Short mmCIF file of C-alpha atoms in Angstrom, two decimals:
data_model
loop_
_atom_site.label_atom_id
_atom_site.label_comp_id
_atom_site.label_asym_id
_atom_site.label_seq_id
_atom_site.Cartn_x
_atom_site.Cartn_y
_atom_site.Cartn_z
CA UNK A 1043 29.91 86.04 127.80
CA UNK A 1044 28.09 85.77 130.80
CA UNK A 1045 28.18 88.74 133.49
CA UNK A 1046 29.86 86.17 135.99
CA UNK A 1047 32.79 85.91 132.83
CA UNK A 1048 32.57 89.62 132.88
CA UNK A 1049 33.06 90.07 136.60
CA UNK A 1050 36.04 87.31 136.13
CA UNK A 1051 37.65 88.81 133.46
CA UNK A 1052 37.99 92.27 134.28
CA UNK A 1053 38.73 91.36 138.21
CA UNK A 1054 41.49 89.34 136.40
CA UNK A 1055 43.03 92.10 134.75
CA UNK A 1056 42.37 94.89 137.42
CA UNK A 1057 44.29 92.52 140.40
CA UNK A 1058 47.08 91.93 137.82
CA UNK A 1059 47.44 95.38 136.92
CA UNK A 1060 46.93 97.48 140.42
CA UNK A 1061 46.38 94.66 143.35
CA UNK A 1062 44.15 93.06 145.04
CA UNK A 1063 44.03 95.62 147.77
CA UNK A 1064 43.95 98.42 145.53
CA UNK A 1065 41.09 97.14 143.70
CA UNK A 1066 37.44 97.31 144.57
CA UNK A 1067 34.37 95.54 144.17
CA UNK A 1068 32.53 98.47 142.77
CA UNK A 1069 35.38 99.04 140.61
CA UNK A 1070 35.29 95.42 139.08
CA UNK A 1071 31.44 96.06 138.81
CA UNK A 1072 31.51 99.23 136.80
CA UNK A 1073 34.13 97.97 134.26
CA UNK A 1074 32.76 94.74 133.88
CA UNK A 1075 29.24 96.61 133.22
CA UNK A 1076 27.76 94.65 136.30
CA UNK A 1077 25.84 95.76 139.15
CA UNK A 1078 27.70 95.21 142.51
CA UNK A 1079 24.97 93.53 143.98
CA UNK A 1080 25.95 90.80 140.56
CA UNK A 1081 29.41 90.24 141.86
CA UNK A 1082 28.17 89.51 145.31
CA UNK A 1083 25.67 86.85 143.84
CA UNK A 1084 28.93 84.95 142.38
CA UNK A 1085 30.94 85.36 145.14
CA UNK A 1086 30.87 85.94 149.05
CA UNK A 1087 33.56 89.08 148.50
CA UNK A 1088 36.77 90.45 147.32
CA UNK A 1089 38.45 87.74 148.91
CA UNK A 1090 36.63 84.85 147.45
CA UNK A 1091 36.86 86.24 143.95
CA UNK A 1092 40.48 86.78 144.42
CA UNK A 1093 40.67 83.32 145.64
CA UNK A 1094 38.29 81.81 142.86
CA UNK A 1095 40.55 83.46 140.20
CA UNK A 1096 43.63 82.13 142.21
CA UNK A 1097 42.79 78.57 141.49
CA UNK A 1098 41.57 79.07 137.76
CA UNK A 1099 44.94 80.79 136.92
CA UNK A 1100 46.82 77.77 138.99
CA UNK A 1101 45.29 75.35 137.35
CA UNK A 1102 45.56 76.60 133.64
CA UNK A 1103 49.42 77.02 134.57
CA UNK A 1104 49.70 73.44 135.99
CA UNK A 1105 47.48 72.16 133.07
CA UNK A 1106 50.32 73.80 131.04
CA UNK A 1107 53.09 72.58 133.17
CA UNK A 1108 51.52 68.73 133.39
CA UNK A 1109 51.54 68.79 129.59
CA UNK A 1110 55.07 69.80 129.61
CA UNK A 1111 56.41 67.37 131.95
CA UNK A 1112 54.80 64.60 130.14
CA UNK A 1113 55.79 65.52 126.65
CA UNK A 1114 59.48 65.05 127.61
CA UNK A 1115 61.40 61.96 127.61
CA UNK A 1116 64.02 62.61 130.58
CA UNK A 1117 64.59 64.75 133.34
CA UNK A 1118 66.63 67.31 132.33
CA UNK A 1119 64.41 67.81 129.05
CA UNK A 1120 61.07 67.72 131.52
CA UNK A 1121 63.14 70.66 133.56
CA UNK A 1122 63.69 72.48 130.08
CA UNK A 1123 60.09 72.11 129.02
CA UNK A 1124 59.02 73.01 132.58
CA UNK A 1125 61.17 76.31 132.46
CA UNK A 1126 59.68 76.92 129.25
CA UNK A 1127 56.32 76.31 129.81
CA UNK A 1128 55.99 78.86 132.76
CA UNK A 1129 57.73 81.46 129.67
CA UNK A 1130 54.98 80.46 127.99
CA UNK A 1131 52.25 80.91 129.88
CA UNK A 1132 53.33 84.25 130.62
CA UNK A 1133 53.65 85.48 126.85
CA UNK A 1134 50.27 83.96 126.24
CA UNK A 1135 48.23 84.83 129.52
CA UNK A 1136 50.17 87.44 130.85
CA UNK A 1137 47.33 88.88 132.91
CA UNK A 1138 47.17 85.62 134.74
CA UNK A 1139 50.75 85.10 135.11
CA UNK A 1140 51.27 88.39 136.78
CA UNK A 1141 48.23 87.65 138.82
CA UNK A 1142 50.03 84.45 140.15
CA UNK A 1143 53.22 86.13 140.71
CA UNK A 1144 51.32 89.08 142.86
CA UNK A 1145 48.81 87.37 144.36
CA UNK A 1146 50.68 85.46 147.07
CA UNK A 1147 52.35 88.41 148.51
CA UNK A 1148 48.71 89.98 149.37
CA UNK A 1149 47.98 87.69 151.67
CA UNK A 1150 44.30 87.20 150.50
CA UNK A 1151 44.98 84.00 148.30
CA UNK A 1152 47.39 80.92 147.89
CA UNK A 1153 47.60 77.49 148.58
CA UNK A 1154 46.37 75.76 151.91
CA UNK A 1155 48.87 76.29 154.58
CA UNK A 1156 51.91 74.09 155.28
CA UNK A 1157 51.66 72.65 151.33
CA UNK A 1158 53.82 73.79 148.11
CA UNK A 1159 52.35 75.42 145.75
CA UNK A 1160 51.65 72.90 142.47
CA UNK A 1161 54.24 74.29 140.63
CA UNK A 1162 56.94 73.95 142.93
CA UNK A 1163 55.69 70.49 143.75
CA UNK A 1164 56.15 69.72 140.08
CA UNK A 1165 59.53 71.00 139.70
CA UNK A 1166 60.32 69.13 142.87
CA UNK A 1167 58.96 65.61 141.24
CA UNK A 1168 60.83 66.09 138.61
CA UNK A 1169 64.29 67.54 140.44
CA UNK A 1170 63.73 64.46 142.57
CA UNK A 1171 63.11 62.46 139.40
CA UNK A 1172 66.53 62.99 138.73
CA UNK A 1173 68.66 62.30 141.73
CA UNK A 1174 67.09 59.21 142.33
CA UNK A 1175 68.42 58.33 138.47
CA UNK A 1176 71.93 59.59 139.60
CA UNK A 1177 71.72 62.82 137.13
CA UNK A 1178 71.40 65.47 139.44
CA UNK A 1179 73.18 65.34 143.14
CA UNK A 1180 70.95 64.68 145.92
CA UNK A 1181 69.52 67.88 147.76
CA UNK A 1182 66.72 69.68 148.95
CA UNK A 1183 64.67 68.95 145.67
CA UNK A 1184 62.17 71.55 146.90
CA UNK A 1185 64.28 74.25 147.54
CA UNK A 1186 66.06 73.74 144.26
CA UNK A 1187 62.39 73.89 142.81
CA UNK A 1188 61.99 77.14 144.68
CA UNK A 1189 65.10 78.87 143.36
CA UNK A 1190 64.16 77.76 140.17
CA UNK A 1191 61.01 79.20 139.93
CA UNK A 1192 62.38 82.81 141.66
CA UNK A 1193 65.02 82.65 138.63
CA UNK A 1194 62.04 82.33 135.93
CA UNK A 1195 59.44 84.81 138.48
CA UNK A 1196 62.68 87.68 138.09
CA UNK A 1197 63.11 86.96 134.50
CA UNK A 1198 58.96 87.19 133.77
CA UNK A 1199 59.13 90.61 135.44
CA UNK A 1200 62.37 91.90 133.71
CA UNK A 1201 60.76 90.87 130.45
CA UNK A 1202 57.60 92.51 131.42
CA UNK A 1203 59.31 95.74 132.38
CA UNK A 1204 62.11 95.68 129.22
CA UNK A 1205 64.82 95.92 131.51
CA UNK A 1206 67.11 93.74 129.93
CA UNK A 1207 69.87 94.03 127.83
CA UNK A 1208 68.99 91.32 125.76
CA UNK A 1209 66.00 89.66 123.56
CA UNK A 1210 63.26 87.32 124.85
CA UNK A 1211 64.15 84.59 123.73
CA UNK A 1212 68.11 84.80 124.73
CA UNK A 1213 66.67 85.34 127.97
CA UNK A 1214 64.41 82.52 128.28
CA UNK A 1215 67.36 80.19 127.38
CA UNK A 1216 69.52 81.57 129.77
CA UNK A 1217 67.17 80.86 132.32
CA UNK A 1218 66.62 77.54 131.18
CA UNK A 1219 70.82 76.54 131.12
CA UNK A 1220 71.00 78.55 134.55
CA UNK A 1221 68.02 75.98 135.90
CA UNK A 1222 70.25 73.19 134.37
CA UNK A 1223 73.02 74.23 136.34
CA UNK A 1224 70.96 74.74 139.69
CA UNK A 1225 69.76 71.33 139.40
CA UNK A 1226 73.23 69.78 138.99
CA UNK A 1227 75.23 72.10 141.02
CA UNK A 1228 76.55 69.72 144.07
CA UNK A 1229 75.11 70.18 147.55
CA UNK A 1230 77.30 70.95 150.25
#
């Protein structure tokens, strides 16, 4: 592993667990066994690491979600494996899924202004995917995606706090009949 992994890796799992904010360069240094001075060879700053790990842990999830959408035959299955693939990547990167569920709200990182982030986007293609084939009603196919993705962002973080009365897996197909049911509930 190569100190730049190092400095990746443990920046990774120190924004996840306490913040961007709350984290600090020497911090990520010291536990990544790295000399400051290494971290600012990689990267201008806090800021550009944060952003740097930003796009890694966007892309691996719409790698994920890509694969998904093109494994399944119809809309309502590509919602399904959509749903499931953000469940997913959570239970198999969890440091980077909480990462991507934090990260926004700090400010420091995100997509460019004015634009969706991917994974809405992709929700949205395949929401409008859908109402232009008459299964689900016409609406705001990114807002739907949005409320989607909330839905699956508040079940992540019940899972990841065990605050839920019932398993993992009921939980995750729950979420996938309630996404069902947002994308054909009728606009008014």
């Amino acid at each position: 592993m190569t100190k730049r992994d190092a400095i990746c890796d443990t920046a990774l799992q120190l924004f996840a667990e306490k913040g961007i904010e709350a984290t600090t360069t020497r911090e990520i240094a010291e536990q990544a066994d790295a000399a400051e001075g290494t971290l600012y060879r990689h990267f201008d700053g806090k800021a550009d690491l944060a952003q740097s790990l930003y796009r890694r842990c966007a892309a691996e999830l719409q790698q994920r979600l890509t694969d998904a959408r093109e494994a399944a035959p119809t809309s309502p299955e590509r919602l399904e494996a959509l749903v499931r693939s953000v469940f997913d990547f959570y239970a198999t990167k969890p440091a980077s899924c909480t990462y991507l569920l934090s990260a926004r709200e700090s400010g420091v990182v995100g997509p460019e202004e004015g634009t969706l982030p991917p994974p809405v986007q992709m929700f949205a293609g395949v929401l409008e995917e859908g109402m232009e084939q008459g299964i689900y009603p016409s609406a705001s196919a990114p807002l739907v995606a949005g409320w989607i993705l909330a839905m699956i962002q508040r079940t992540v973080l019940f899972l990841k706090a065990g605050t839920l009365a019932l398993d993992k897996q009921a939980a995750i197909d729950r979420t996938v009949r309630a996404a069902r049911q947002l994308a054909e509930a009728p606009a008014d």
